[in-house]
Amino acid sequence: MLTKRIIPCLDVTLDSAGGTVVKGVEFVDLKRAGDPVELAKRYNEEGADELVFLDITASHERRDTMVDVIERTSDEVFIPLTVGGGISTVGAIRGILRAGADKVTINTAAVKNPELIRESSSIFGSQCIVTAIDCRRNHRIEPGRNIITLEDGSQAWYEVVVYGGRKPTGIDALWWAGEVERLGSGEIMLTSMDRDGTCDGFDLPITRAISEAVNIPIIASGGAGNIEHIYDAFVRGSADAALAASIFHFKVYTVEDVKRYLQERGVPVRFLQ
């Protein structure tokens, strides 16, 4: 059985210091959480399986991703590093990989130009391309939508949103996940914007629905507030990896705490040798 991955996420914004890790609710009301390089070093030492570095305002501000911070981070960690934010061309992907990233995540650009997934996965390999899907629940039931029953018995479909969750697209997230796989993406990073930063737990209905609908790994993102939430993402949501930020940045738990908990409950995880 494949081990489940624990992935701390560094949400980074550009500031006078060159880059600061922040955390907010639904990508707004951001609070400083620390220096990205120092946090990356800490998570590397704690036994994280991978790291995700997201320049969360690059798309909104229509600027390039912070290559210098990526270079400094990649020099300090020895686990796979995925980078996203403001990446919209094959040339930009090439630059991020050359800066030291192992994978690149594309989101807004992939929605605007789906062929970017096909082209980039063909050039760099599917294993390098992670497509991020940000979505929100939409309770306006319409024909042709993939309707999902929620925990309270109500129903909704999930709408893809772009530009850091600021702009709805009208695209059904479950349909889009299938397209992403067909176009050649190696993984999907799925964020429920309804849960992001809330610490109320992952959005299990959409996580499970997409995990069961595609054959590429799903990284659950948005809402981890305690260890049980991560366990639920794997057992009830069928995710292959869980992304978390607040619980690690503010030292609620260490990566090792999470892995010990999961191991004791029969979830396969990898520890540092």
C-alpha positions as a Python dict, from the first residue, in 0.01 Angstrom:
ca = {
    (1, 'M'): (0, 0, 0),
    (2, 'L'): (131, 345, -90),
    (3, 'T'): (213, 568, 204),
    (4, 'K'): (7, 880, 260),
    (5, 'R'): (192, 1210, 231),
    (6, 'I'): (193, 1500, 476),
    (7, 'I'): (268, 1829, 303),
    (8, 'P'): (310, 2162, 486),
    (9, 'C'): (208, 2457, 272),
    (10, 'L'): (389, 2789, 264),
    (11, 'D'): (150, 3062, 146),
    (12, 'V'): (387, 3345, 59),
    (13, 'T'): (327, 3711, -24),
    (14, 'L'): (573, 3967, -153),
    (15, 'D'): (678, 4233, 98),
    (16, 'S'): (973, 4451, 190),
    (17, 'A'): (1152, 4146, 331),
    (18, 'G'): (1128, 3974, -8),
    (19, 'G'): (869, 3718, 95),
    (20, 'T'): (670, 3627, 407),
    (21, 'V'): (463, 3321, 491),
    (22, 'V'): (107, 3421, 580),
    (23, 'K'): (-216, 3247, 668),
    (24, 'G'): (-573, 3373, 650),
    (25, 'V'): (-929, 3261, 595),
    (26, 'E'): (-1025, 3203, 232),
    (27, 'F'): (-697, 3373, 128),
    (28, 'V'): (-788, 3703, 302),
    (29, 'D'): (-732, 3856, 651),
    (30, 'L'): (-373, 3735, 627),
    (31, 'K'): (-151, 3697, 933),
    (32, 'R'): (226, 3671, 927),
    (33, 'A'): (351, 3320, 1004),
    (34, 'G'): (726, 3349, 946),
    (35, 'D'): (1015, 3340, 704),
    (36, 'P'): (963, 3089, 420),
    (37, 'V'): (1318, 2956, 421),
    (38, 'E'): (1328, 2904, 797),
    (39, 'L'): (989, 2733, 800),
    (40, 'A'): (1091, 2511, 509),
    (41, 'K'): (1404, 2403, 698),
    (42, 'R'): (1193, 2321, 1005),
    (43, 'Y'): (948, 2105, 812),
    (44, 'N'): (1230, 1928, 634),
    (45, 'E'): (1379, 1837, 973),
    (46, 'E'): (1039, 1728, 1111),
    (47, 'G'): (998, 1470, 836),
    (48, 'A'): (755, 1632, 594),
    (49, 'D'): (716, 1427, 278),
    (50, 'E'): (704, 1731, 52),
    (51, 'L'): (661, 2108, 67),
    (52, 'V'): (430, 2334, -130),
    (53, 'F'): (527, 2697, -186),
    (54, 'L'): (239, 2914, -309),
    (55, 'D'): (290, 3276, -408),
    (56, 'I'): (-74, 3348, -333),
    (57, 'T'): (-95, 3701, -470),
    (58, 'A'): (110, 3659, -789),
    (59, 'S'): (-189, 3583, -1014),
    (60, 'H'): (-405, 3857, -861),
    (61, 'E'): (-122, 4110, -889),
    (62, 'R'): (-29, 3974, -1234),
    (63, 'R'): (340, 3943, -1157),
    (64, 'D'): (603, 3668, -1172),
    (65, 'T'): (657, 3419, -893),
    (66, 'M'): (934, 3496, -641),
    (67, 'V'): (1221, 3300, -798),
    (68, 'D'): (1483, 3424, -549),
    (69, 'V'): (1286, 3288, -253),
    (70, 'I'): (1242, 2957, -432),
    (71, 'E'): (1616, 2932, -493),
    (72, 'R'): (1694, 3002, -126),
    (73, 'T'): (1431, 2753, -13),
    (74, 'S'): (1543, 2475, -247),
    (75, 'D'): (1900, 2517, -123),
    (76, 'E'): (1789, 2434, 231),
    (77, 'V'): (1548, 2141, 186),
    (78, 'F'): (1598, 1789, 59),
    (79, 'I'): (1240, 1682, -5),
    (80, 'P'): (1026, 1748, -313),
    (81, 'L'): (929, 2114, -350),
    (82, 'T'): (618, 2215, -543),
    (83, 'V'): (581, 2580, -643),
    (84, 'G'): (275, 2768, -763),
    (85, 'G'): (138, 3117, -811),
    (86, 'G'): (143, 3338, -1117),
    (87, 'I'): (276, 3064, -1345),
    (88, 'S'): (113, 3091, -1686),
    (89, 'T'): (357, 2985, -1956),
    (90, 'V'): (588, 2697, -2042),
    (91, 'G'): (878, 2940, -2008),
    (92, 'A'): (773, 3030, -1654),
    (93, 'I'): (745, 2661, -1564),
    (94, 'R'): (1094, 2601, -1700),
    (95, 'G'): (1228, 2891, -1491),
    (96, 'I'): (1068, 2762, -1172),
    (97, 'L'): (1207, 2412, -1225),
    (98, 'R'): (1552, 2557, -1294),
    (99, 'A'): (1527, 2758, -971),
    (100, 'G'): (1509, 2430, -779),
    (101, 'A'): (1144, 2323, -773),
    (102, 'D'): (1063, 1958, -837),
    (103, 'K'): (705, 2023, -943),
    (104, 'V'): (500, 2321, -1054),
    (105, 'T'): (135, 2380, -976),
    (106, 'I'): (-81, 2574, -1220),
    (107, 'N'): (-431, 2699, -1150),
    (108, 'T'): (-575, 3014, -1308),
    (109, 'A'): (-359, 2974, -1619),
    (110, 'A'): (-477, 2615, -1669),
    (111, 'V'): (-842, 2721, -1657),
    (112, 'K'): (-781, 3001, -1906),
    (113, 'N'): (-566, 2783, -2133),
    (114, 'P'): (-616, 2409, -2072),
    (115, 'E'): (-363, 2323, -2342),
    (116, 'L'): (-95, 2451, -2103),
    (117, 'I'): (-144, 2128, -1905),
    (118, 'R'): (-94, 1912, -2213),
    (119, 'E'): (203, 2108, -2343),
    (120, 'S'): (387, 2135, -2011),
    (121, 'S'): (333, 1771, -1915),
    (122, 'S'): (459, 1667, -2258),
    (123, 'I'): (776, 1875, -2221),
    (124, 'F'): (858, 1824, -1853),
    (125, 'G'): (670, 1502, -1771),
    (126, 'S'): (339, 1455, -1595),
    (127, 'Q'): (519, 1401, -1266),
    (128, 'C'): (623, 1769, -1270),
    (129, 'I'): (277, 1915, -1330),
    (130, 'V'): (28, 1955, -1046),
    (131, 'T'): (-299, 2121, -1138),
    (132, 'A'): (-457, 2314, -852),
    (133, 'I'): (-834, 2323, -841),
    (134, 'D'): (-987, 2587, -612),
    (135, 'C'): (-1363, 2548, -574),
    (136, 'R'): (-1667, 2662, -379),
    (137, 'R'): (-2002, 2501, -308),
    (138, 'N'): (-2284, 2628, -527),
    (139, 'H'): (-2632, 2542, -399),
    (140, 'R'): (-2808, 2662, -714),
    (141, 'I'): (-2893, 2327, -867),
    (142, 'E'): (-2871, 2335, -1246),
    (143, 'P'): (-2906, 2071, -1522),
    (144, 'G'): (-2578, 1915, -1628),
    (145, 'R'): (-2401, 1975, -1298),
    (146, 'N'): (-2243, 1699, -1089),
    (147, 'I'): (-2460, 1721, -779),
    (148, 'I'): (-2301, 1603, -454),
    (149, 'T'): (-2483, 1526, -129),
    (150, 'L'): (-2324, 1709, 164),
    (151, 'E'): (-2282, 1603, 526),
    (152, 'D'): (-2608, 1769, 633),
    (153, 'G'): (-2808, 1604, 356),
    (154, 'S'): (-2829, 1915, 138),
    (155, 'Q'): (-2699, 1914, -217),
    (156, 'A'): (-2459, 2131, -415),
    (157, 'W'): (-2223, 2129, -705),
    (158, 'Y'): (-1872, 2267, -676),
    (159, 'E'): (-1771, 2561, -891),
    (160, 'V'): (-1410, 2626, -993),
    (161, 'V'): (-1282, 2969, -885),
    (162, 'V'): (-966, 3146, -1000),
    (163, 'Y'): (-741, 3439, -907),
    (164, 'G'): (-700, 3316, -550),
    (165, 'G'): (-1068, 3234, -514),
    (166, 'R'): (-1180, 3582, -616),
    (167, 'K'): (-1347, 3497, -947),
    (168, 'P'): (-1607, 3224, -1016),
    (169, 'T'): (-1584, 3051, -1355),
    (170, 'G'): (-1906, 2853, -1396),
    (171, 'I'): (-1696, 2537, -1441),
    (172, 'D'): (-1796, 2220, -1255),
    (173, 'A'): (-1500, 2107, -1042),
    (174, 'L'): (-1572, 1737, -1081),
    (175, 'W'): (-1587, 1771, -1460),
    (176, 'W'): (-1271, 1984, -1460),
    (177, 'A'): (-1083, 1720, -1258),
    (178, 'G'): (-1151, 1467, -1531),
    (179, 'E'): (-1028, 1710, -1796),
    (180, 'V'): (-715, 1782, -1596),
    (181, 'E'): (-633, 1412, -1585),
    (182, 'R'): (-709, 1367, -1956),
    (183, 'L'): (-478, 1656, -2047),
    (184, 'G'): (-186, 1493, -1866),
    (185, 'S'): (-154, 1645, -1519),
    (186, 'G'): (27, 1417, -1276),
    (187, 'E'): (-162, 1526, -963),
    (188, 'I'): (-448, 1747, -849),
    (189, 'M'): (-424, 1981, -551),
    (190, 'L'): (-783, 2035, -442),
    (191, 'T'): (-876, 2332, -223),
    (192, 'S'): (-1225, 2399, -95),
    (193, 'M'): (-1235, 2775, -54),
    (194, 'D'): (-1529, 2733, 184),
    (195, 'R'): (-1290, 2562, 426),
    (196, 'D'): (-956, 2730, 360),
    (197, 'G'): (-807, 2867, 681),
    (198, 'T'): (-1116, 2783, 888),
    (199, 'C'): (-958, 2486, 1071),
    (200, 'D'): (-1301, 2318, 1048),
    (201, 'G'): (-1176, 2017, 851),
    (202, 'F'): (-1136, 1931, 486),
    (203, 'D'): (-1436, 1936, 253),
    (204, 'L'): (-1479, 1559, 243),
    (205, 'P'): (-1766, 1528, -8),
    (206, 'I'): (-1576, 1690, -295),
    (207, 'T'): (-1246, 1532, -191),
    (208, 'R'): (-1399, 1185, -199),
    (209, 'A'): (-1591, 1250, -522),
    (210, 'I'): (-1284, 1362, -713),
    (211, 'S'): (-1058, 1097, -559),
    (212, 'E'): (-1299, 829, -679),
    (213, 'A'): (-1348, 987, -1023),
    (214, 'V'): (-985, 1011, -1137),
    (215, 'N'): (-679, 787, -1133),
    (216, 'I'): (-416, 1044, -1042),
    (217, 'P'): (-321, 1140, -685),
    (218, 'I'): (-536, 1395, -501),
    (219, 'I'): (-384, 1635, -249),
    (220, 'A'): (-653, 1752, -6),
    (221, 'S'): (-617, 2117, 91),
    (222, 'G'): (-813, 2371, 291),
    (223, 'G'): (-941, 2339, 647),
    (224, 'A'): (-703, 2122, 850),
    (225, 'G'): (-744, 2221, 1214),
    (226, 'N'): (-644, 1908, 1401),
    (227, 'I'): (-497, 1562, 1352),
    (228, 'E'): (-839, 1399, 1313),
    (229, 'H'): (-910, 1617, 1012),
    (230, 'I'): (-603, 1479, 836),
    (231, 'Y'): (-703, 1124, 926),
    (232, 'D'): (-1049, 1192, 780),
    (233, 'A'): (-899, 1325, 456),
    (234, 'F'): (-733, 989, 402),
    (235, 'V'): (-995, 750, 538),
    (236, 'R'): (-1321, 927, 453),
    (237, 'G'): (-1200, 1150, 172),
    (238, 'S'): (-977, 891, -1),
    (239, 'A'): (-704, 1153, -54),
    (240, 'D'): (-348, 1051, -132),
    (241, 'A'): (-189, 1346, 47),
    (242, 'A'): (-297, 1615, 291),
    (243, 'L'): (-184, 1976, 280),
    (244, 'A'): (-186, 2184, 598),
    (245, 'A'): (-57, 2523, 700),
    (246, 'S'): (-196, 2681, 1019),
    (247, 'I'): (-154, 2375, 1243),
    (248, 'F'): (212, 2352, 1150),
    (249, 'H'): (307, 2720, 1123),
    (250, 'F'): (167, 2801, 1468),
    (251, 'K'): (309, 2481, 1622),
    (252, 'V'): (-24, 2324, 1714),
    (253, 'Y'): (129, 1996, 1594),
    (254, 'T'): (454, 1886, 1436),
    (255, 'V'): (466, 1673, 1124),
    (256, 'E'): (587, 1384, 1340),
    (257, 'D'): (287, 1425, 1575),
    (258, 'V'): (55, 1381, 1278),
    (259, 'K'): (241, 1080, 1142),
    (260, 'R'): (248, 904, 1481),
    (261, 'Y'): (-128, 953, 1514),
    (262, 'L'): (-192, 817, 1166),
    (263, 'Q'): (41, 520, 1212),
    (264, 'E'): (-133, 421, 1535),
    (265, 'R'): (-463, 413, 1346),
    (266, 'G'): (-339, 202, 1059),
    (267, 'V'): (-274, 473, 800),
    (268, 'P'): (56, 401, 620),
    (269, 'V'): (308, 687, 650),
    (270, 'R'): (681, 728, 599),
    (271, 'F'): (920, 833, 878),
    (272, 'L'): (1270, 974, 852),
    (273, 'Q'): (1534, 702, 857),
}
